[in-house]
Amino acid sequence: MEFLDEWQVHKNSKACVASYPSVVQNSILWFYPRTEPEHSDVLRRKRPPYFPDLDDPSFVTVYGVRDFLLGYDVLVENLMDPAHVPYAHKGLMRIRKKEDPGRYVPHLLWHDQILFLQFCTTNDHLLSTVEFDKEGGGPIKMMIEEANIEGFRSPQERGYFKFVAPCTFYGSPLRTETEDDEGKKKKKQPTVMLVFLCIPVAPGRSRLVWAFPRNVGVWLDKIIPRWYYHIGQNSILDSDIYLLHIEERNFAAVGLDNWEKACYVPTSSDNMIISFRNWFRKYCKHQVGWATPMVNQLPPTPTKDQLMERYWSHVMQCTSCSAALKWMRSLEVALQVASVAVVGFLAVAKETLVTSVVQRAAVVAAAVLCFAASRWLANFIEKNFYFQDYVHAHK
């Protein structure tokens, strides 16, 4: 073992922690993973994307994060595709049927915020009745403008979306970008916004950070905890994951240079997907520039419960969900103990305190209710904090 004087330890590289350029913006910690001196001022030269609504006190924002066994490119592509919502998320939203069997109008519950936000991307048939298929899919008009190395934007009839290369995708289904730029005068209008940060982690792995600011239903944020929103948001993500896993393997089979051979993209709603794939091909050559050399191949195929598990990919990283899980586990144990204690009380007191049939029936009912509640809670915990399968054929 080597012994060094204190002054030598302080100067020894083994005792030093690397310092990375970092900044907190929109309540998100950003850092640049390079320690060389020439990168020390990188965040002064180029700041991360900034979203005024996230810092606006008249807005409330639901943040979230989740890791995926999916590549960065497949994750970004999925977020850019509004047309898949009625099909991939079938059964997670309610669609009310009109008198004409070929005409539908979406009907969403007030508390289904994530469903509302994602379904809004299908534009005018959210607010009017148009031709739909039986799943609820309808026509979507979408344009692409200013496509270059910096990304592109997509103005739509009732909103807009913008890709800021390489990781940021954001927009609003209810207002135009011009309205966003006009300042406080327009911010009083009902507004919801979707912000997605898509982070490549490794080949076949990615992380999604999302933020949904809104200035409508602000009071709901005072009574609905963040973990409740995350349950609905994770259900939406779960219904995507297995389909995206298959898509990614199909792309790998034909090669990303030939990705069009693995899918069919004939409609205007595919414009953002095509634009992103063109950007990824032209400026990235269909691959992420990893900091350390690695073979750009997919990891072994995981099982479905590994693909869709929630605990390690989200719950353990989320303070709200992890606290809710801890509290519910404690409540589950308390209910089980209570059911046993009530039965024990009945056995001890049946000849003294509990003398009538009605009293004994009430005590037994209390024990059964406590046990049933503990079983229901255990099932709720498993489905919402660990794993819940989603089979499209059963929806």
Coordinates of C-alpha atoms in Angstrom, one line a residue:
M1 CA 0.0 0.0 0.0
E2 CA 1.3 3.4 -0.9
F3 CA 1.2 6.1 1.8
L4 CA 1.2 9.8 0.7
D5 CA 1.4 13.0 2.6
E6 CA -1.8 15.1 2.8
W7 CA -0.6 17.7 0.3
Q8 CA 0.3 14.9 -2.1
V9 CA -3.2 13.3 -1.8
H10 CA -4.8 16.6 -2.6
K11 CA -2.9 16.9 -5.8
N12 CA -3.1 13.2 -6.8
S13 CA -5.4 12.6 -9.8
K14 CA -6.9 9.5 -8.1
A15 CA -8.3 11.8 -5.3
C16 CA -9.8 14.4 -7.7
V17 CA -13.4 14.4 -8.9
A18 CA -13.9 15.4 -12.5
S19 CA -15.7 18.7 -13.0
Y20 CA -18.2 19.0 -15.9
P21 CA -19.8 22.1 -17.3
S22 CA -23.4 22.2 -15.9
V23 CA -26.4 24.4 -15.6
V24 CA -29.9 24.1 -14.2
Q25 CA -32.6 25.3 -16.6
N26 CA -36.3 24.8 -16.5
S27 CA -35.8 22.7 -13.3
I28 CA -33.6 20.3 -15.3
L29 CA -29.9 19.7 -14.7
W30 CA -27.9 19.7 -17.9
F31 CA -24.2 18.9 -18.1
Y32 CA -21.6 18.5 -20.9
P33 CA -19.7 15.3 -20.5
R34 CA -16.3 16.6 -21.4
T35 CA -13.6 17.8 -18.9
E36 CA -11.1 19.3 -21.3
P37 CA -10.3 23.0 -20.8
E38 CA -11.6 24.0 -24.2
H39 CA -15.1 22.9 -23.2
S40 CA -15.2 24.7 -19.9
D41 CA -17.4 27.6 -21.3
V42 CA -19.5 25.4 -23.7
L43 CA -22.7 26.3 -21.9
R44 CA -22.0 30.0 -22.3
R45 CA -21.6 29.5 -26.1
K46 CA -24.6 27.3 -26.5
R47 CA -27.3 27.0 -23.9
P48 CA -29.8 24.1 -23.7
P49 CA -33.3 24.7 -25.2
Y50 CA -35.3 27.0 -23.0
F51 CA -39.1 26.9 -22.6
P52 CA -40.6 30.0 -20.9
D53 CA -43.8 28.2 -20.0
L54 CA -41.9 25.9 -17.7
D55 CA -40.9 28.9 -15.5
D56 CA -44.1 30.8 -15.9
P57 CA -45.9 31.0 -12.4
S58 CA -49.3 31.0 -14.2
F59 CA -48.5 27.5 -15.5
V60 CA -48.2 24.1 -13.7
T61 CA -45.9 21.4 -15.1
V62 CA -45.9 17.7 -14.8
Y63 CA -42.4 16.3 -15.2
G64 CA -41.4 12.7 -15.7
V65 CA -38.6 10.4 -16.7
R66 CA -38.3 6.8 -18.0
D67 CA -35.6 4.5 -19.4
F68 CA -36.4 2.3 -22.4
L69 CA -34.8 -0.8 -24.0
L70 CA -35.3 1.0 -27.3
G71 CA -33.0 3.0 -29.4
Y72 CA -33.0 6.8 -29.5
D73 CA -34.2 7.0 -33.1
V74 CA -37.2 4.8 -32.6
L75 CA -38.2 6.8 -29.4
V76 CA -38.0 10.1 -31.3
E77 CA -39.9 8.7 -34.3
N78 CA -42.7 7.4 -32.1
L79 CA -43.3 10.8 -30.4
M80 CA -43.5 12.4 -33.8
D81 CA -46.3 10.1 -35.0
P82 CA -49.8 11.3 -34.0
A83 CA -51.6 8.8 -36.3
H84 CA -50.6 5.8 -34.1
V85 CA -52.5 7.0 -31.1
P86 CA -56.0 5.5 -31.6
Y87 CA -54.3 2.1 -32.6
A88 CA -51.3 1.7 -30.3
H89 CA -53.2 3.1 -27.3
K90 CA -56.5 1.3 -28.0
G91 CA -58.5 0.8 -24.9
L92 CA -56.8 3.7 -23.1
M93 CA -59.2 6.3 -24.3
R94 CA -63.0 6.5 -24.8
I95 CA -64.5 7.3 -28.2
R96 CA -68.2 8.1 -28.3
K97 CA -70.1 6.8 -31.4
K98 CA -72.4 9.1 -33.3
E99 CA -75.6 8.1 -35.2
D100 CA -73.6 7.6 -38.4
P101 CA -71.5 4.4 -38.0
G102 CA -68.7 6.0 -40.0
R103 CA -68.5 9.2 -38.0
Y104 CA -67.0 9.4 -34.5
V105 CA -66.0 12.2 -32.1
P106 CA -63.4 11.7 -29.4
H107 CA -64.7 11.9 -25.8
L108 CA -62.0 12.0 -23.1
L109 CA -62.4 12.1 -19.3
W110 CA -61.2 15.4 -17.7
H111 CA -58.6 13.6 -15.6
D112 CA -57.1 11.7 -18.5
Q113 CA -54.6 14.5 -19.1
I114 CA -52.0 12.5 -21.0
L115 CA -54.6 11.0 -23.2
F116 CA -55.9 14.4 -24.0
L117 CA -52.5 15.9 -24.7
Q118 CA -51.5 13.1 -27.0
F119 CA -54.9 12.8 -28.8
C120 CA -54.9 16.6 -29.4
T121 CA -52.1 16.0 -31.9
T122 CA -54.8 14.7 -34.3
N123 CA -56.0 18.3 -34.6
D124 CA -59.4 19.2 -36.1
H125 CA -61.3 16.0 -35.4
L126 CA -60.8 16.7 -31.7
L127 CA -63.1 19.6 -31.9
S128 CA -65.4 18.6 -34.8
T129 CA -67.0 15.4 -36.2
V130 CA -65.3 14.0 -39.3
E131 CA -64.9 10.6 -40.9
F132 CA -63.2 8.0 -38.6
D133 CA -62.5 4.4 -38.8
K134 CA -63.7 2.0 -36.1
E135 CA -60.6 2.6 -33.9
G136 CA -61.1 6.4 -34.0
G137 CA -58.4 7.3 -36.5
G138 CA -59.0 10.3 -38.7
P139 CA -57.3 12.6 -41.3
I140 CA -54.3 14.6 -40.1
K141 CA -52.9 17.5 -42.1
M142 CA -49.2 18.2 -41.4
M143 CA -46.5 20.3 -43.1
I144 CA -42.7 20.5 -42.7
E145 CA -40.8 23.7 -42.9
E146 CA -37.2 24.8 -42.4
A147 CA -35.7 21.3 -42.4
N148 CA -31.9 21.6 -41.9
I149 CA -29.1 20.4 -39.6
E150 CA -30.8 22.3 -36.7
G151 CA -34.0 20.3 -37.1
F152 CA -37.4 21.3 -38.5
R153 CA -40.8 22.6 -37.5
S154 CA -44.2 21.3 -38.4
P155 CA -47.1 23.8 -38.4
Q156 CA -50.5 22.3 -38.2
E157 CA -54.1 23.5 -38.4
R158 CA -54.5 24.1 -34.6
G159 CA -51.0 23.9 -33.3
Y160 CA -47.3 23.2 -34.1
F161 CA -44.5 20.9 -33.2
K162 CA -40.7 21.5 -33.6
F163 CA -37.7 19.2 -33.5
V164 CA -34.5 20.9 -32.2
A165 CA -31.7 18.5 -33.1
P166 CA -30.6 16.3 -31.7
C167 CA -32.7 15.5 -28.7
T168 CA -35.6 18.0 -28.2
F169 CA -39.1 17.7 -29.5
Y170 CA -41.8 20.1 -28.4
G171 CA -44.9 21.9 -29.4
S172 CA -48.5 22.7 -28.6
P173 CA -51.6 21.1 -30.1
L174 CA -53.7 24.1 -29.3
R175 CA -51.8 27.2 -30.4
T176 CA -49.4 28.3 -33.1
E177 CA -45.8 29.2 -32.8
T178 CA -46.6 32.8 -33.8
E179 CA -48.9 33.0 -30.8
D180 CA -46.1 31.7 -28.6
D181 CA -43.8 34.5 -29.7
E182 CA -46.2 37.3 -29.0
G183 CA -45.6 37.2 -25.3
K184 CA -47.8 37.7 -22.2
K185 CA -50.7 39.0 -24.2
K186 CA -51.4 35.6 -25.7
K187 CA -50.3 33.5 -22.6
K188 CA -53.7 34.1 -21.0
Q189 CA -55.3 31.9 -23.6
P190 CA -55.9 28.2 -22.6
T191 CA -52.6 26.5 -23.3
V192 CA -51.1 23.1 -23.1
M193 CA -47.6 22.2 -24.2
L194 CA -45.6 19.0 -24.7
V195 CA -41.8 19.0 -24.2
F196 CA -39.8 15.8 -24.8
L197 CA -36.1 15.3 -24.3
C198 CA -34.9 12.1 -26.0
I199 CA -31.6 11.0 -24.7
P200 CA -29.5 8.2 -26.3
V201 CA -27.9 6.0 -23.6
A202 CA -26.5 3.1 -25.6
P203 CA -27.4 1.1 -28.8
G204 CA -30.9 -0.1 -28.1
R205 CA -31.3 2.0 -25.0
S206 CA -32.7 5.5 -24.4
R207 CA -34.1 7.8 -21.8
L208 CA -37.1 10.1 -22.1
V209 CA -37.6 13.2 -20.0
W210 CA -40.9 14.9 -20.4
A211 CA -42.6 18.1 -19.2
F212 CA -46.2 19.1 -19.8
P213 CA -46.9 22.7 -18.8
R214 CA -50.4 24.0 -18.9
N215 CA -52.4 27.1 -17.7
V216 CA -55.8 25.3 -17.6
G217 CA -57.0 23.2 -14.7
V218 CA -54.2 24.6 -12.6
W219 CA -56.2 23.9 -9.4
L220 CA -56.0 20.2 -10.1
D221 CA -52.3 20.2 -9.5
K222 CA -53.1 21.1 -5.8
I223 CA -55.2 17.9 -5.2
I224 CA -53.8 15.4 -7.7
P225 CA -50.3 14.1 -6.8
R226 CA -47.7 13.7 -9.5
W227 CA -47.6 9.9 -9.2
Y228 CA -51.2 9.7 -10.2
Y229 CA -50.4 11.5 -13.5
H230 CA -47.4 9.2 -14.0
I231 CA -49.6 6.1 -13.8
G232 CA -51.6 7.2 -16.8
Q233 CA -48.5 8.4 -18.6
N234 CA -46.7 5.1 -18.1
S235 CA -49.7 3.2 -19.3
I236 CA -49.5 5.1 -22.6
L237 CA -45.8 4.4 -22.9
D238 CA -46.3 0.7 -22.1
S239 CA -48.8 0.3 -24.9
D240 CA -46.1 1.6 -27.3
I241 CA -43.0 -0.3 -26.1
Y242 CA -43.6 -3.8 -27.5
L243 CA -44.6 -2.4 -31.0
L244 CA -41.5 -0.2 -31.0
H245 CA -39.3 -3.1 -30.0
I246 CA -40.6 -5.1 -33.0
E247 CA -40.2 -2.1 -35.3
E248 CA -36.6 -1.6 -34.2
R249 CA -35.8 -5.3 -34.9
N250 CA -37.4 -5.0 -38.3
F251 CA -35.3 -1.9 -39.1
A252 CA -32.2 -3.8 -38.0
A253 CA -33.0 -6.7 -40.3
V254 CA -33.2 -4.6 -43.4
G255 CA -30.6 -2.0 -42.3
L256 CA -31.4 1.6 -41.4
D257 CA -30.3 2.7 -44.9
N258 CA -33.4 0.8 -46.1
W259 CA -35.8 1.6 -43.3
E260 CA -38.6 2.4 -45.8
K261 CA -38.6 -1.3 -46.8
A262 CA -39.6 -2.2 -43.2
C263 CA -42.7 0.1 -43.0
Y264 CA -45.2 2.0 -45.1
V265 CA -45.5 5.8 -44.7
P266 CA -47.9 7.1 -47.4
T267 CA -49.9 9.8 -45.6
S268 CA -49.2 13.4 -44.6
S269 CA -49.3 12.4 -40.9
D270 CA -46.0 10.6 -41.6
N271 CA -44.2 13.8 -42.7
M272 CA -42.4 14.3 -39.3
I273 CA -41.2 10.7 -39.3
I274 CA -39.8 11.0 -42.8
S275 CA -38.2 14.3 -42.0
F276 CA -36.6 12.9 -38.9
R277 CA -35.3 9.9 -40.7
N278 CA -33.9 12.1 -43.5
W279 CA -32.2 14.3 -40.8
F280 CA -30.8 11.2 -39.1
R281 CA -29.5 9.8 -42.4
K282 CA -28.0 13.1 -43.8
Y283 CA -26.4 14.4 -40.6
C284 CA -25.8 11.4 -38.4
K285 CA -25.4 8.6 -41.0
H286 CA -28.1 6.6 -39.1
Q287 CA -26.0 6.4 -35.9
V288 CA -25.3 8.2 -32.6
G289 CA -21.8 9.4 -32.1
W290 CA -21.0 7.6 -28.9
A291 CA -18.2 9.1 -26.7
T292 CA -16.4 5.7 -26.5
P293 CA -16.2 3.3 -29.5
M294 CA -18.8 0.6 -29.4
V295 CA -20.4 -1.8 -31.8
N296 CA -23.6 -0.1 -32.9
Q297 CA -25.8 -3.3 -32.6
L298 CA -28.9 -4.1 -30.6
P299 CA -28.6 -5.9 -27.3
P300 CA -30.2 -9.4 -27.0
T301 CA -33.9 -9.5 -27.2
P302 CA -35.4 -8.9 -23.7
T303 CA -38.5 -10.6 -22.3
K304 CA -41.8 -8.7 -22.4
D305 CA -41.7 -8.1 -18.6
Q306 CA -38.2 -6.7 -19.0
L307 CA -39.3 -4.4 -21.8
M308 CA -42.3 -3.0 -19.9
E309 CA -41.1 -3.1 -16.3
R310 CA -41.7 0.2 -14.4
Y311 CA -39.8 0.0 -11.2
W312 CA -36.2 0.3 -12.4
S313 CA -37.0 2.3 -15.5
H314 CA -39.1 5.0 -13.6
V315 CA -40.3 4.4 -10.1
M316 CA -36.9 4.3 -8.4
Q317 CA -35.9 7.5 -10.2
C318 CA -39.1 9.4 -9.3
T319 CA -39.5 10.9 -5.8
S320 CA -43.2 11.1 -6.1
C321 CA -43.8 7.5 -7.3
S322 CA -41.2 6.0 -4.9
A323 CA -42.7 7.8 -2.0
A324 CA -46.2 6.6 -3.0
L325 CA -45.0 3.0 -3.4
K326 CA -43.4 3.1 0.1
W327 CA -46.6 4.5 1.6
M328 CA -48.8 1.9 -0.1
R329 CA -46.6 -0.9 0.9
S330 CA -46.9 0.2 4.5
L331 CA -50.7 0.5 4.2
E332 CA -50.8 -3.0 2.6
V333 CA -49.0 -4.5 5.6
A334 CA -51.2 -2.5 8.1
L335 CA -54.3 -3.8 6.5
Q336 CA -53.1 -7.4 6.7
V337 CA -52.1 -6.9 10.3
A338 CA -55.5 -5.4 11.0
S339 CA -57.4 -8.3 9.5
V340 CA -55.4 -10.8 11.6
A341 CA -55.8 -8.6 14.7
V342 CA -59.6 -8.4 14.2
V343 CA -59.9 -12.2 13.9
G344 CA -57.8 -12.6 17.1
F345 CA -59.9 -10.1 18.9
L346 CA -63.0 -12.1 17.9
A347 CA -61.5 -15.3 19.2
V348 CA -60.6 -13.7 22.6
A349 CA -63.6 -11.6 23.2
K350 CA -66.4 -13.7 21.7
E351 CA -67.6 -14.8 25.2
T352 CA -67.2 -11.4 26.8
L353 CA -67.3 -8.2 24.6
V354 CA -68.7 -9.7 21.4
T355 CA -71.8 -11.5 22.6
S356 CA -74.4 -11.1 19.9
V357 CA -74.6 -12.6 16.4
V358 CA -74.7 -9.0 14.9
Q359 CA -71.6 -8.0 16.7
R360 CA -69.7 -11.1 15.6
A361 CA -70.8 -10.6 12.0
A362 CA -69.6 -7.0 12.1
V363 CA -66.2 -8.0 13.4
V364 CA -65.9 -10.8 10.7
A365 CA -66.9 -8.3 8.0
A366 CA -64.3 -5.8 9.2
A367 CA -61.6 -8.6 9.0
V368 CA -62.7 -9.6 5.5
L369 CA -62.8 -6.0 4.3
C370 CA -59.3 -5.4 5.6
F371 CA -57.9 -8.5 3.9
A372 CA -59.7 -7.8 0.7
A373 CA -58.4 -4.2 0.7
S374 CA -54.8 -5.4 1.2
R375 CA -55.2 -7.8 -1.8
W376 CA -56.6 -5.1 -4.0
L377 CA -53.8 -2.7 -3.0
A378 CA -51.2 -5.4 -3.7
N379 CA -52.6 -5.9 -7.2
F380 CA -52.7 -2.1 -7.7
I381 CA -49.1 -1.8 -6.6
E382 CA -47.9 -4.6 -9.0
K383 CA -49.8 -3.2 -12.0
N384 CA -48.8 0.5 -11.6
F385 CA -45.4 0.4 -10.0
Y386 CA -43.8 -2.8 -11.4
F387 CA -45.3 -4.4 -14.4
Q388 CA -48.6 -4.4 -16.3
D389 CA -49.0 -6.3 -19.6
Y390 CA -50.7 -4.6 -22.5
V391 CA -52.1 -7.0 -25.2
H392 CA -53.4 -5.0 -28.2
A393 CA -55.5 -7.9 -29.4
H394 CA -57.5 -7.9 -26.1
K395 CA -58.4 -4.2 -26.2

